[in-house]
Tab-separated table of C-alpha atoms in Angstrom:
chain	number	residue	atom	x	y	z
A	170	MET	CA	-182.364	119.531	-50.366
A	171	TYR	CA	-179.146	117.669	-49.609
A	172	ASN	CA	-177.065	120.501	-51.082
A	173	LEU	CA	-179.027	123.090	-49.088
A	174	ILE	CA	-178.299	121.210	-45.861
A	175	ARG	CA	-174.611	120.985	-46.811
A	176	VAL	CA	-174.514	124.752	-47.342
A	177	GLU	CA	-176.174	125.384	-43.973
A	178	LEU	CA	-173.769	122.981	-42.252
A	179	PHE	CA	-170.852	124.855	-43.792
A	180	LYS	CA	-172.266	128.159	-42.535
A	181	LEU	CA	-172.755	126.692	-39.063
A	182	HIS	CA	-169.178	125.394	-39.101
A	183	LYS	CA	-167.914	128.877	-39.989
A	184	ASN	CA	-170.206	130.711	-37.577
A	185	ARG	CA	-168.021	132.340	-34.906
A	186	SER	CA	-170.920	132.899	-32.535
A	187	PHE	CA	-171.689	129.173	-32.543
A	188	TRP	CA	-168.110	128.241	-31.641
A	189	THR	CA	-167.883	131.021	-29.067
A	190	LEU	CA	-171.034	129.702	-27.411
A	191	LEU	CA	-169.711	126.127	-27.448
A	192	ILE	CA	-166.372	127.151	-25.923
A	193	ALA	CA	-168.016	129.361	-23.281
A	194	LEU	CA	-170.334	126.535	-22.247
A	195	ALA	CA	-167.417	124.096	-22.150
A	196	VAL	CA	-165.488	126.428	-19.830
A	197	LEU	CA	-168.517	126.866	-17.565
A	198	SER	CA	-169.076	123.105	-17.610
A	199	LEU	CA	-165.523	122.641	-16.370
A	200	ALA	CA	-165.753	125.381	-13.734
A	201	TYR	CA	-169.142	124.363	-12.303
A	202	PRO	CA	-168.084	120.923	-10.968
A	203	LEU	CA	-164.816	122.351	-9.640
A	204	LEU	CA	-166.752	124.674	-7.321
A	205	TYR	CA	-168.464	121.666	-5.752
A	206	TYR	CA	-165.247	119.640	-5.713
A	207	PHE	CA	-163.216	122.201	-3.735
A	208	ASP	CA	-166.191	123.129	-1.541
A	209	HIS	CA	-166.733	119.481	-0.555
A	210	ARG	CA	-163.009	118.971	-0.132
A	211	SER	CA	-162.661	121.891	2.278
A	212	SER	CA	-165.732	120.873	4.287
A	213	GLY	CA	-164.918	117.172	4.317
A	214	GLU	CA	-168.166	116.182	2.615
A	215	PRO	CA	-168.232	113.178	0.256
A	216	GLN	CA	-167.390	114.101	-3.309
A	217	PHE	CA	-169.829	113.731	-6.165
A	218	THR	CA	-169.046	110.860	-8.485
A	219	GLY	CA	-169.672	111.154	-12.218
A	220	ALA	CA	-172.929	109.229	-11.967
A	221	GLY	CA	-174.114	111.199	-8.939
A	222	PHE	CA	-173.291	114.533	-10.543
A	223	LEU	CA	-175.119	113.624	-13.747
A	224	ILE	CA	-178.289	112.577	-11.913
A	225	THR	CA	-178.231	115.576	-9.546
A	226	PHE	CA	-177.488	118.360	-12.013
A	227	ILE	CA	-178.870	117.175	-15.358
A	228	THR	CA	-182.043	119.215	-14.725
A	229	SER	CA	-179.883	122.374	-14.898
A	230	ASN	CA	-179.183	121.534	-18.533
A	231	ALA	CA	-182.717	122.639	-19.469
A	232	TYR	CA	-181.611	126.254	-18.911
A	233	VAL	CA	-178.543	125.707	-21.091
A	234	MET	CA	-180.817	124.276	-23.766
A	235	LYS	CA	-183.139	127.296	-23.733
A	236	VAL	CA	-180.368	129.908	-23.647
A	237	GLY	CA	-178.448	128.078	-26.367
A	238	VAL	CA	-181.472	128.008	-28.678
A	239	ALA	CA	-182.183	131.710	-28.068
A	240	PHE	CA	-178.644	132.881	-28.817
A	241	LEU	CA	-178.104	130.568	-31.781
A	242	ALA	CA	-181.438	131.612	-33.296
A	243	GLY	CA	-180.346	135.233	-33.198
A	244	PHE	CA	-176.795	134.787	-34.438
A	245	PHE	CA	-177.308	131.958	-36.942
A	246	ILE	CA	-180.726	132.695	-38.491
A	247	SER	CA	-181.925	136.216	-37.680
A	248	ASN	CA	-178.530	137.717	-38.455
A	249	GLU	CA	-179.000	136.679	-42.097
A	250	TYR	CA	-181.984	139.013	-42.423
A	251	SER	CA	-179.998	142.097	-41.381
A	252	THR	CA	-176.995	141.215	-43.574
A	253	GLY	CA	-179.147	140.587	-46.669
A	254	ILE	CA	-178.097	136.936	-46.962
A	255	MET	CA	-181.667	135.725	-46.409
A	256	LYS	CA	-182.927	137.800	-49.357
A	257	THR	CA	-180.210	136.331	-51.570
A	258	ILE	CA	-180.917	132.700	-50.703
A	259	ALA	CA	-184.684	133.283	-50.956
A	260	SER	CA	-184.185	134.213	-54.609
A	261	SER	CA	-181.789	131.327	-55.332
A	262	GLY	CA	-184.359	129.212	-57.173
A	263	ASN	CA	-185.106	126.783	-54.341
A	264	THR	CA	-188.561	126.764	-52.800
A	265	ARG	CA	-188.948	128.601	-49.524
A	266	GLY	CA	-190.196	125.410	-47.934
A	267	GLN	CA	-186.917	123.681	-48.785
A	268	LEU	CA	-184.886	126.647	-47.560
A	269	TYR	CA	-186.717	126.764	-44.253
A	270	ALA	CA	-186.497	122.988	-43.755
A	271	ALA	CA	-182.747	122.973	-44.443
A	272	LYS	CA	-182.086	125.895	-42.125
A	273	LEU	CA	-184.269	124.400	-39.373
A	274	THR	CA	-182.487	121.045	-39.675
A	275	VAL	CA	-179.005	122.527	-39.289
A	276	PHE	CA	-180.143	124.982	-36.621
A	277	ALA	CA	-181.541	122.057	-34.619
A	278	ILE	CA	-178.255	120.153	-35.060
A	279	GLY	CA	-176.300	123.139	-33.736
A	280	ALA	CA	-178.657	123.530	-30.776
A	281	MET	CA	-178.415	119.802	-29.996
A	282	LEU	CA	-174.619	119.961	-29.964
A	283	ILE	CA	-174.823	122.861	-27.521
A	284	SER	CA	-177.235	120.915	-25.286
A	285	LEU	CA	-174.742	118.040	-24.932
A	286	VAL	CA	-171.820	120.162	-23.728
A	287	PHE	CA	-172.773	120.455	-20.054
A	288	PRO	CA	-173.794	116.829	-19.321
A	289	ILE	CA	-170.841	115.325	-21.213
A	290	VAL	CA	-168.042	117.713	-20.223
A	291	SER	CA	-169.033	118.053	-16.553
A	292	THR	CA	-169.641	114.320	-16.091
A	293	LEU	CA	-166.286	113.451	-17.669
A	294	GLU	CA	-164.508	115.974	-15.448
A	295	VAL	CA	-166.140	114.727	-12.242
A	296	THR	CA	-165.373	111.142	-13.280
A	297	LEU	CA	-161.680	112.047	-13.675
A	298	LEU	CA	-161.672	113.788	-10.274
A	299	SER	CA	-163.692	111.312	-8.204
A	300	GLY	CA	-164.460	108.290	-10.362
A	301	PHE	CA	-167.710	107.403	-12.068
A	302	GLY	CA	-169.213	105.607	-9.084
A	303	HIS	CA	-172.515	103.771	-9.261
A	304	PHE	CA	-176.053	104.711	-10.128
A	305	PRO	CA	-178.622	104.499	-7.316
A	306	GLU	CA	-180.481	101.234	-6.954
A	307	GLY	CA	-182.923	100.738	-9.800
A	308	ASN	CA	-180.927	102.817	-12.285
A	309	THR	CA	-178.689	101.290	-14.926
A	310	LEU	CA	-176.268	102.560	-17.541
A	311	PHE	CA	-179.320	102.883	-19.820
A	312	PHE	CA	-180.017	106.122	-17.916
A	313	ILE	CA	-177.230	107.878	-19.852
A	314	PRO	CA	-178.388	107.173	-23.441
A	315	ARG	CA	-182.013	107.722	-22.380
A	316	VAL	CA	-181.422	111.135	-20.828
A	317	LEU	CA	-179.102	112.253	-23.639
A	318	GLY	CA	-181.520	111.008	-26.301
A	319	LEU	CA	-184.455	112.849	-24.744
A	320	THR	CA	-182.276	115.944	-24.320
A	321	LEU	CA	-181.572	115.931	-28.050
A	322	LEU	CA	-185.241	115.419	-28.886
A	323	TYR	CA	-186.478	118.245	-26.648
A	324	THR	CA	-183.705	120.556	-27.831
A	325	ALA	CA	-184.881	119.978	-31.411
A	326	ALA	CA	-188.420	120.867	-30.297
A	327	TYR	CA	-187.224	124.091	-28.658
A	328	ALA	CA	-185.177	124.837	-31.778
A	329	SER	CA	-188.277	124.462	-33.951
A	330	ILE	CA	-190.053	127.069	-31.805
A	331	GLY	CA	-186.991	129.314	-31.946
A	332	ALA	CA	-186.822	129.051	-35.747
A	333	LEU	CA	-190.510	129.960	-35.989
A	334	PHE	CA	-190.006	133.194	-34.045
A	335	THR	CA	-186.958	134.148	-36.115
A	336	VAL	CA	-189.234	134.279	-39.173
A	337	VAL	CA	-191.640	136.568	-37.345
A	338	LEU	CA	-189.088	138.869	-35.655
A	339	THR	CA	-186.152	138.741	-38.158
A	340	ASP	CA	-184.010	141.115	-36.054
A	341	SER	CA	-181.173	139.375	-34.179
A	342	GLY	CA	-181.441	141.388	-30.959
A	343	LYS	CA	-185.228	141.153	-30.809
A	344	THR	CA	-185.085	137.405	-31.439
A	345	ILE	CA	-182.587	136.733	-28.657
A	346	GLY	CA	-184.349	139.000	-26.173
A	347	PHE	CA	-187.820	137.680	-26.914
A	348	LEU	CA	-186.816	134.003	-26.858
A	349	MET	CA	-184.919	134.411	-23.589
A	350	ILE	CA	-187.942	136.001	-21.922
A	351	PHE	CA	-190.375	133.577	-23.559
A	352	PHE	CA	-188.504	130.383	-22.639
A	353	LEU	CA	-187.774	131.505	-19.072
A	354	LEU	CA	-191.278	132.777	-18.271
A	355	ILE	CA	-193.587	130.502	-20.260
A	356	ASP	CA	-193.623	127.829	-17.524
A	357	SER	CA	-194.742	130.269	-14.831
A	358	VAL	CA	-197.335	131.882	-17.099
A	359	LEU	CA	-198.890	128.605	-18.252
A	360	ALA	CA	-198.788	127.086	-14.754
A	361	GLY	CA	-200.496	130.177	-13.321
A	362	LEU	CA	-203.185	130.281	-16.005
A	363	GLY	CA	-203.566	126.516	-15.820
A	364	SER	CA	-204.472	126.712	-12.148
A	365	LYS	CA	-207.479	128.850	-13.131
A	366	VAL	CA	-208.420	127.482	-16.561
A	367	GLU	CA	-208.618	123.698	-16.834
A	368	PHE	CA	-207.998	123.605	-20.589
A	369	ILE	CA	-204.768	125.610	-20.293
A	370	GLY	CA	-203.692	123.399	-17.401
A	371	THR	CA	-204.152	120.277	-19.536
A	372	LEU	CA	-202.371	121.947	-22.459
A	373	TYR	CA	-199.448	122.811	-20.197
A	374	ASP	CA	-199.261	119.275	-18.799
A	375	TYR	CA	-198.824	117.940	-22.340
A	376	SER	CA	-196.408	120.565	-23.599
A	377	ILE	CA	-192.646	120.420	-23.990
A	378	PHE	CA	-192.377	123.204	-21.414
A	379	LYS	CA	-193.699	120.892	-18.679
A	380	LEU	CA	-192.419	117.566	-19.979
A	381	VAL	CA	-188.819	118.734	-20.373
A	382	GLY	CA	-188.632	118.508	-16.587
A	383	GLU	CA	-189.331	114.766	-16.854
A	384	VAL	CA	-186.241	114.114	-18.983
A	385	ALA	CA	-183.914	113.826	-15.986
A	386	LYS	CA	-186.184	111.704	-13.789
A	387	PRO	CA	-184.344	108.611	-12.510
A	388	HIS	CA	-187.377	106.471	-13.305
A	389	ILE	CA	-189.847	106.908	-16.145
A	390	HIS	CA	-192.925	104.706	-16.140
A	391	SER	CA	-193.675	102.941	-19.402
A	392	GLY	CA	-197.066	104.672	-19.517
A	393	ASP	CA	-195.395	108.102	-19.523
A	394	LEU	CA	-192.943	107.322	-22.306
A	395	PRO	CA	-195.355	107.762	-25.284
A	396	ALA	CA	-196.188	111.326	-24.235
A	397	LEU	CA	-192.505	112.115	-23.635
A	398	LEU	CA	-191.732	111.046	-27.206
A	399	LEU	CA	-194.827	112.157	-29.110
A	400	VAL	CA	-195.197	115.679	-27.672
A	401	PRO	CA	-191.800	116.973	-28.888
A	402	LEU	CA	-192.226	115.207	-32.243
A	403	LEU	CA	-195.636	116.832	-32.757
A	404	THR	CA	-194.208	120.182	-31.627
A	405	ILE	CA	-191.461	119.926	-34.239
A	406	ALA	CA	-193.934	118.958	-36.982
A	407	LEU	CA	-196.506	121.668	-36.184
A	408	THR	CA	-194.035	124.531	-35.708
A	409	ALA	CA	-192.127	123.509	-38.848
A	410	ILE	CA	-195.339	123.571	-40.917
A	411	LEU	CA	-196.326	126.928	-39.435
A	412	GLY	CA	-192.830	128.314	-39.991
A	413	ILE	CA	-192.818	127.245	-43.643
A	414	PHE	CA	-196.275	128.791	-44.107
A	415	ILE	CA	-195.119	132.149	-42.675
A	416	PHE	CA	-191.772	132.079	-44.491
A	417	ARG	CA	-193.473	131.517	-47.860
A	418	ARG	CA	-195.591	134.623	-47.403
A	419	LYS	CA	-192.984	136.842	-45.769
A	420	ASP	CA	-191.686	139.861	-47.625
A	421	ILE	CA	-187.931	139.585	-47.164
A	422	LYS	CA	-186.128	142.911	-47.464
């Protein structure tokens, strides 16, 4: 298993699409705060500090997380079906469960790295431009590791869903297109159905699609923390088991 993960890490390191995505996000993360900086400067409004920018715009990172998972799923996993690499590794002597687990692990690592680009790069840039400032009353420096830790956890959960659909769809273009539509519309669909069907409403309330919006809250009550931690962990476990089950029975061409 260790060797399989090392192989997948090497492939991720050599994957041009992964680095292109990282660099593109880094450039956007640098450009985004500059728009606000020059706009506030020209209008005479107070500038965002690093802390203020992080608290105000960290919710936008959920879109980066979803888009990053969709694109990486297509270019890192699904692409191996069309090139024949997946058929080769499936016949390498390792169990399909091990192969899927290794690929999911490294895919999640790549997605988590992507999810950290915007909050880290943009906050550092704003801090250099205007200083870090202070968190609002009631917030401490613990906000940073908490929000980044939950971002990593929820990105891994989204990655586990993305990996599951790559097994079903296999085609790179279909995977990217479907995941983009799925991740961007699932909230509206579940919220709409939940308003009419109580069970779906409860399911949505305790899903990563709803709870990811809680990651950036300035204050999280201690009673809400177990759900915030357990829901993504259960999502990862269930989708990984389902993905392994499908992958074992899939006819790879």
